[in-house]
Coordinates of C-alpha atoms and ligand atoms in Angstrom, one line a residue:
M1 CA 1.7 -7.3 23.3
S2 CA 4.5 -7.1 25.8
I3 CA 6.3 -8.5 27.3
T4 CA 4.7 -8.1 31.3
R5 CA 1.0 -9.2 29.7
R6 CA 2.6 -12.1 27.7
G7 CA 4.5 -13.3 31.0
F8 CA 0.9 -13.0 32.7
L9 CA -1.0 -14.7 30.4
G10 CA 2.0 -17.6 30.8
A11 CA 1.5 -17.9 34.4
S12 CA -2.3 -18.1 34.6
L13 CA -2.8 -20.2 31.2
A14 CA -0.2 -22.7 33.4
A15 CA -1.6 -22.4 37.3
A16 CA -5.5 -23.3 35.5
M17 CA -3.6 -26.0 34.1
D18 CA -1.3 -27.2 37.3
G19 CA -4.3 -28.9 40.2
W20 CA -6.8 -26.6 38.1
Q21 CA -7.2 -24.0 40.9
P22 CA -10.6 -21.9 40.8
A23 CA -9.7 -18.9 39.6
A24 CA -12.9 -17.0 40.2
A25 CA -16.5 -18.6 40.9
A26 CA -17.8 -22.2 41.1
G27 CA -22.0 -22.2 40.5
A28 CA -23.5 -25.8 41.5
R29 CA -21.3 -28.1 39.2
V30 CA -20.1 -25.5 37.3
T31 CA -16.4 -23.6 37.8
L32 CA -15.1 -21.3 35.8
D33 CA -10.8 -21.1 35.6
Q34 CA -9.2 -18.1 34.6
L35 CA -6.9 -18.1 31.4
Q36 CA -6.5 -14.1 31.7
P37 CA -8.5 -10.6 32.4
G38 CA -12.4 -11.4 31.8
V39 CA -11.7 -15.0 29.3
Y40 CA -13.1 -18.2 31.4
V41 CA -13.1 -21.8 30.9
A42 CA -16.0 -24.6 32.6
R43 CA -14.0 -26.9 34.3
A44 CA -14.5 -30.1 32.0
H45 CA -13.4 -33.8 32.2
N46 CA -10.8 -34.3 29.4
A47 CA -12.6 -37.5 28.3
E48 CA -14.7 -39.0 26.0
V49 CA -18.8 -38.7 26.6
A50 CA -19.7 -41.4 29.1
R51 CA -22.8 -41.3 31.7
A52 CA -20.0 -41.2 34.1
N53 CA -19.1 -38.3 33.7
A54 CA -22.9 -37.0 32.6
G55 CA -21.6 -35.3 28.6
E56 CA -19.9 -32.4 30.9
V57 CA -17.1 -33.4 28.2
V58 CA -16.7 -29.6 26.7
P59 CA -14.6 -26.3 27.9
T60 CA -16.9 -23.5 27.4
L61 CA -15.5 -20.7 27.3
V62 CA -16.6 -17.5 28.3
H63 CA -15.5 -14.4 27.4
V64 CA -16.7 -11.4 30.3
T65 CA -15.7 -8.1 27.4
G66 CA -17.3 -4.9 29.0
A67 CA -20.5 -5.2 26.9
G68 CA -21.0 -8.5 27.4
V69 CA -20.3 -12.2 27.8
L70 CA -20.1 -14.6 24.5
V71 CA -20.3 -18.2 26.1
V72 CA -18.6 -20.9 22.9
D73 CA -20.2 -24.7 22.9
P74 CA -22.0 -24.2 26.1
G75 CA -22.2 -28.1 26.8
P76 CA -24.5 -30.8 26.8
Q77 CA -27.8 -29.8 28.7
A78 CA -30.0 -27.5 30.3
A79 CA -28.8 -29.0 33.5
W80 CA -24.7 -27.7 33.3
G81 CA -26.2 -24.5 31.0
G82 CA -28.2 -24.0 34.2
A83 CA -24.8 -23.7 36.7
L84 CA -22.5 -22.3 34.2
L85 CA -24.5 -19.3 34.1
G86 CA -24.9 -19.8 37.8
A87 CA -21.3 -19.5 37.6
I88 CA -21.1 -16.9 35.1
R89 CA -23.7 -14.5 37.5
A90 CA -20.9 -14.4 40.1
L91 CA -18.6 -13.3 38.3
T92 CA -20.5 -10.6 36.2
P93 CA -24.1 -9.0 35.9
Q94 CA -23.6 -8.3 32.4
P95 CA -25.9 -9.9 30.2
V96 CA -25.0 -13.5 27.9
R97 CA -25.0 -11.5 24.2
W98 CA -23.5 -14.3 22.7
V99 CA -23.5 -17.1 22.6
V100 CA -21.2 -19.9 19.4
N101 CA -21.3 -23.1 18.4
T102 CA -18.8 -24.1 16.9
H103 CA -19.9 -27.4 15.5
A104 CA -23.3 -30.1 15.6
H105 CA -22.0 -32.1 18.4
P106 CA -24.2 -33.0 20.9
E107 CA -22.4 -32.3 23.9
N108 CA -21.3 -29.2 22.5
V109 CA -24.3 -27.9 21.7
L110 CA -27.3 -29.2 23.2
A111 CA -26.8 -26.9 26.7
N112 CA -27.9 -24.1 24.5
A113 CA -31.1 -24.5 25.7
A114 CA -30.2 -22.9 29.3
L115 CA -29.1 -20.3 27.6
A116 CA -31.9 -19.9 25.4
R117 CA -34.4 -19.0 28.9
L118 CA -31.9 -15.7 29.9
R119 CA -34.1 -11.9 28.9
P120 CA -33.3 -10.2 26.5
R121 CA -32.0 -14.3 25.0
P122 CA -28.7 -14.1 23.5
V123 CA -28.3 -14.6 20.5
F124 CA -27.2 -18.2 19.1
L125 CA -24.9 -18.5 16.4
A126 CA -23.1 -20.3 14.1
S127 CA -21.9 -21.0 10.5
A128 CA -24.7 -22.3 7.9
A129 CA -23.4 -25.7 7.1
T130 CA -23.6 -26.1 10.9
A131 CA -26.9 -25.0 11.7
A132 CA -28.4 -27.2 8.7
L133 CA -26.6 -29.6 11.0
M134 CA -28.3 -28.7 13.5
R135 CA -31.3 -29.0 11.9
Q136 CA -31.1 -32.5 10.8
R137 CA -29.5 -34.4 14.1
C138 CA -30.1 -32.1 16.4
A139 CA -33.8 -35.0 17.3
D140 CA -31.5 -37.3 17.1
C141 CA -29.1 -36.9 18.8
L142 CA -31.0 -35.8 21.5
A143 CA -32.5 -38.8 21.9
R144 CA -29.6 -40.2 21.7
L145 CA -27.1 -38.6 24.5
Q146 CA -30.8 -39.4 26.5
A147 CA -29.8 -43.2 26.0
Q148 CA -25.9 -43.0 27.3
L149 CA -26.6 -40.5 29.7
G150 CA -30.3 -41.3 31.2
R151 CA -33.3 -39.1 30.9
A152 CA -32.4 -37.4 34.1
A153 CA -29.0 -36.2 32.8
M154 CA -30.7 -34.5 30.4
R155 CA -34.0 -33.0 32.2
G156 CA -34.8 -29.7 30.9
T157 CA -32.6 -29.8 27.2
T158 CA -34.9 -28.9 24.8
I159 CA -33.0 -28.0 20.8
V160 CA -33.0 -24.6 20.1
L161 CA -30.7 -23.8 17.0
P162 CA -28.5 -20.9 15.9
E163 CA -28.3 -18.6 13.4
P164 CA -26.7 -19.4 9.9
A165 CA -25.1 -16.2 10.8
L166 CA -20.3 -17.1 11.2
Q167 CA -19.1 -16.6 8.0
A168 CA -15.9 -17.8 6.8
G169 CA -13.5 -14.7 6.8
G170 CA -15.4 -12.9 9.0
W171 CA -14.8 -10.6 11.9
L172 CA -16.9 -11.2 15.3
H173 CA -17.2 -8.1 18.2
T174 CA -17.8 -8.7 21.0
G175 CA -17.1 -5.6 23.0
A176 CA -13.6 -4.9 22.0
T177 CA -12.2 -7.7 21.2
A178 CA -12.7 -9.4 18.0
W179 CA -13.1 -12.9 16.4
Q180 CA -11.7 -14.0 13.2
V181 CA -14.2 -16.7 11.9
Q182 CA -12.4 -19.8 10.3
V183 CA -14.6 -22.3 8.6
H184 CA -13.5 -26.1 7.7
D185 CA -15.8 -28.1 5.8
N186 CA -14.9 -32.4 6.4
A187 CA -12.0 -32.1 9.4
H188 CA -12.9 -33.6 12.8
S189 CA -16.7 -33.5 11.4
A190 CA -18.3 -31.3 8.8
S191 CA -18.1 -28.0 8.8
D192 CA -15.9 -27.3 12.1
T193 CA -15.2 -22.8 13.4
V194 CA -12.8 -21.9 14.9
L195 CA -13.2 -18.6 16.9
Y196 CA -9.8 -16.3 16.6
A197 CA -8.6 -12.9 18.9
P198 CA -5.3 -12.1 17.8
Q199 CA -5.7 -8.8 21.0
L200 CA -6.0 -11.5 23.3
R201 CA -3.3 -14.7 21.4
L202 CA -6.5 -16.6 21.7
L203 CA -7.9 -19.2 19.7
C204 CA -11.1 -21.6 20.4
A205 CA -10.6 -24.0 17.8
G206 CA -14.4 -26.3 19.2
G207 CA -13.2 -31.0 18.6
L208 CA -9.9 -29.4 16.8
A209 CA -7.4 -30.0 18.9
Y210 CA -7.2 -32.5 22.2
Q211 CA -4.8 -33.0 25.1
E212 CA -3.1 -35.9 25.9
R213 CA -6.2 -37.8 24.7
V214 CA -6.9 -39.6 21.0
P215 CA -8.5 -38.0 19.0
E216 CA -12.8 -38.6 18.2
M217 CA -12.6 -39.3 14.1
Q218 CA -16.1 -41.3 13.5
E219 CA -17.0 -38.0 11.3
A220 CA -13.8 -36.8 10.4
S221 CA -12.2 -36.7 7.7
L222 CA -8.3 -37.2 8.3
Q223 CA -6.7 -35.0 5.2
G224 CA -9.1 -31.8 6.0
W225 CA -8.0 -32.3 9.5
R226 CA -4.3 -32.2 8.8
Q227 CA -5.2 -29.1 6.4
A228 CA -6.7 -27.7 9.3
L229 CA -4.6 -28.2 12.2
R230 CA -1.6 -26.0 10.2
Q231 CA -3.3 -23.4 9.3
L232 CA -3.9 -23.5 13.3
A233 CA -0.1 -24.2 14.6
A234 CA 1.0 -21.1 12.1
L235 CA -1.8 -18.4 13.6
P236 CA 0.2 -16.5 17.7
A237 CA -1.5 -18.0 19.4
D238 CA -0.6 -18.0 23.1
T239 CA -3.8 -20.7 24.4
V240 CA -6.0 -22.6 22.6
V241 CA -9.8 -23.3 23.6
A242 CA -10.7 -26.8 22.6
T243 CA -11.2 -30.4 23.7
A244 CA -8.6 -29.5 26.6
P245 CA -7.6 -26.2 27.1
G246 CA -3.6 -25.2 26.6
T247 CA -0.8 -23.7 25.1
P248 CA -1.3 -24.8 21.4
A249 CA 2.5 -27.2 21.9
Q250 CA -0.1 -28.7 24.4
T251 CA -2.5 -28.9 21.5
L252 CA -2.2 -28.7 18.6
V253 CA 1.1 -29.6 18.1
P254 CA 0.1 -32.9 19.5
T255 CA -3.6 -33.3 17.5
L256 CA -1.2 -33.2 14.4
A257 CA 1.3 -35.2 15.6
Y258 CA -1.1 -38.3 15.9
L259 CA -2.6 -37.2 12.3
D260 CA 0.1 -37.1 10.6
A261 CA 1.8 -40.6 12.1
L262 CA -1.7 -41.5 11.0
A263 CA -0.5 -40.4 6.8
S264 CA 2.3 -41.7 7.0
G265 CA 2.2 -44.8 8.6
I266 CA -1.4 -46.0 6.7
G267 CA 0.6 -44.4 3.3
A268 CA 3.0 -46.0 3.9
A269 CA 1.5 -49.2 3.9
L270 CA -0.7 -48.4 0.7
A271 CA 2.8 -47.8 -0.8
A272 CA 3.9 -51.3 0.0
G273 CA 1.2 -53.3 -1.5
C274 CA -0.8 -53.9 2.3
D275 CA -4.0 -54.8 3.3
A276 CA -6.2 -53.4 5.5
S277 CA -5.5 -56.8 8.5
H278 CA -2.0 -54.8 8.9
A279 CA -3.5 -51.2 10.0
I280 CA -2.9 -51.3 12.9
D281 CA 0.8 -52.7 12.6
A282 CA 1.6 -50.1 10.1
V283 CA 1.0 -46.7 12.0
A284 CA 4.2 -45.5 14.9
A285 CA 1.5 -45.2 17.2
A286 CA 3.7 -45.2 20.7
P287 CA 4.3 -42.0 21.6
F288 CA -0.1 -41.9 22.1
R289 CA -0.2 -45.2 24.1
R290 CA -1.0 -43.0 26.9
W291 CA -3.1 -41.1 25.4
R292 CA -6.6 -41.4 26.9
H293 CA -9.0 -43.9 25.6
F294 CA -6.1 -44.6 22.8
H295 CA -7.2 -49.1 23.8
A296 CA -10.9 -48.4 22.8
R297 CA -10.6 -45.5 19.8
H298 CA -6.4 -46.0 18.7
P299 CA -8.4 -48.8 16.5
L300 CA -11.2 -47.5 15.8
N301 CA -9.6 -44.3 14.8
V302 CA -7.2 -46.1 12.3
Q303 CA -9.5 -48.4 10.2
R304 CA -11.6 -44.8 9.0
A305 CA -8.7 -43.3 8.3
W306 CA -7.2 -46.6 6.3
R307 CA -10.7 -45.9 4.5
Q308 CA -10.2 -43.5 3.0
L309 CA -6.8 -42.8 2.6
E310 CA -7.4 -46.0 1.1
D311 CA -9.7 -44.1 -1.5
L312 CA -7.1 -41.5 -2.4
W313 CA -4.2 -44.2 -2.8
M314 CA -7.2 -45.2 -5.2
Q315 CA -7.7 -41.9 -7.1
G316 CA -4.1 -41.6 -7.7
E317 CA -4.2 -38.8 -4.6
P318 CA -0.6 -37.8 -2.5
L319 CA -1.7 -38.6 0.6
A320 CA 0.9 -36.3 2.2
Ligands
ZN1 ZN1 -16.9 -33.0 17.8

């Protein structure tokens, strides 16, 4: 990649990060910020799902390829999906051809409902594990999100399941762009799919990376997530779109630093014979104290990490 192009990428990403000036088009409620030519992210709250943000917390990736539009993680409900489509229509007449669900969390996938109404209908794609989890859980997740956000927010939202067509190590071809598919089992969730476009130096990391926000670990495996992030951090990429868009240094690196702090602090406490009542003091959390949701989320993460590492410790597994 030429210096000029990399310079442009850096500048446009900085513009997108700094004050969130809309670079392209705004729908009723969805604004798409351009990250590089043809690549946009929907402006979303960098926060956990709450009634106040209507669950609009996923920066949906939109890639206008020349041969159709790719949408990754369409969002939490039909209304957001409809507004997203309005914003896409303002950019291009190309049809949405591919919709990817990275993992089976409702705020990422339930807006499939709006995109499934398109004709011709896009293909909905996920890994086999994510497709199976969605089949198992989407009904419960929809009910839970209705209870949390209110029925009005979820109006028109039905369950649309993806095809289990994405395979680890395979490629998804969208026009001239090839996306390498990675599937990480037991990381942020039971299965997390990553798309990586080497030509674009762009990594679509789903729930695996956070920016200035404490990661959600309700379904996470600490060690699996750390391993996934170490692999992702080794890829040549300029831009990461995950729970927030940013550079690898703004997303992958600090998320891994937080998880490493959990592992090293708790590992040392277990080695010293401490019990779980000292878990919260065992983790050097000062660098993360200003991240969003620290006071509510961090203690839950420490408890979960302690349970997992204690099990590994009892089995004689290395905790590094
Ligand atoms: Zn998630």
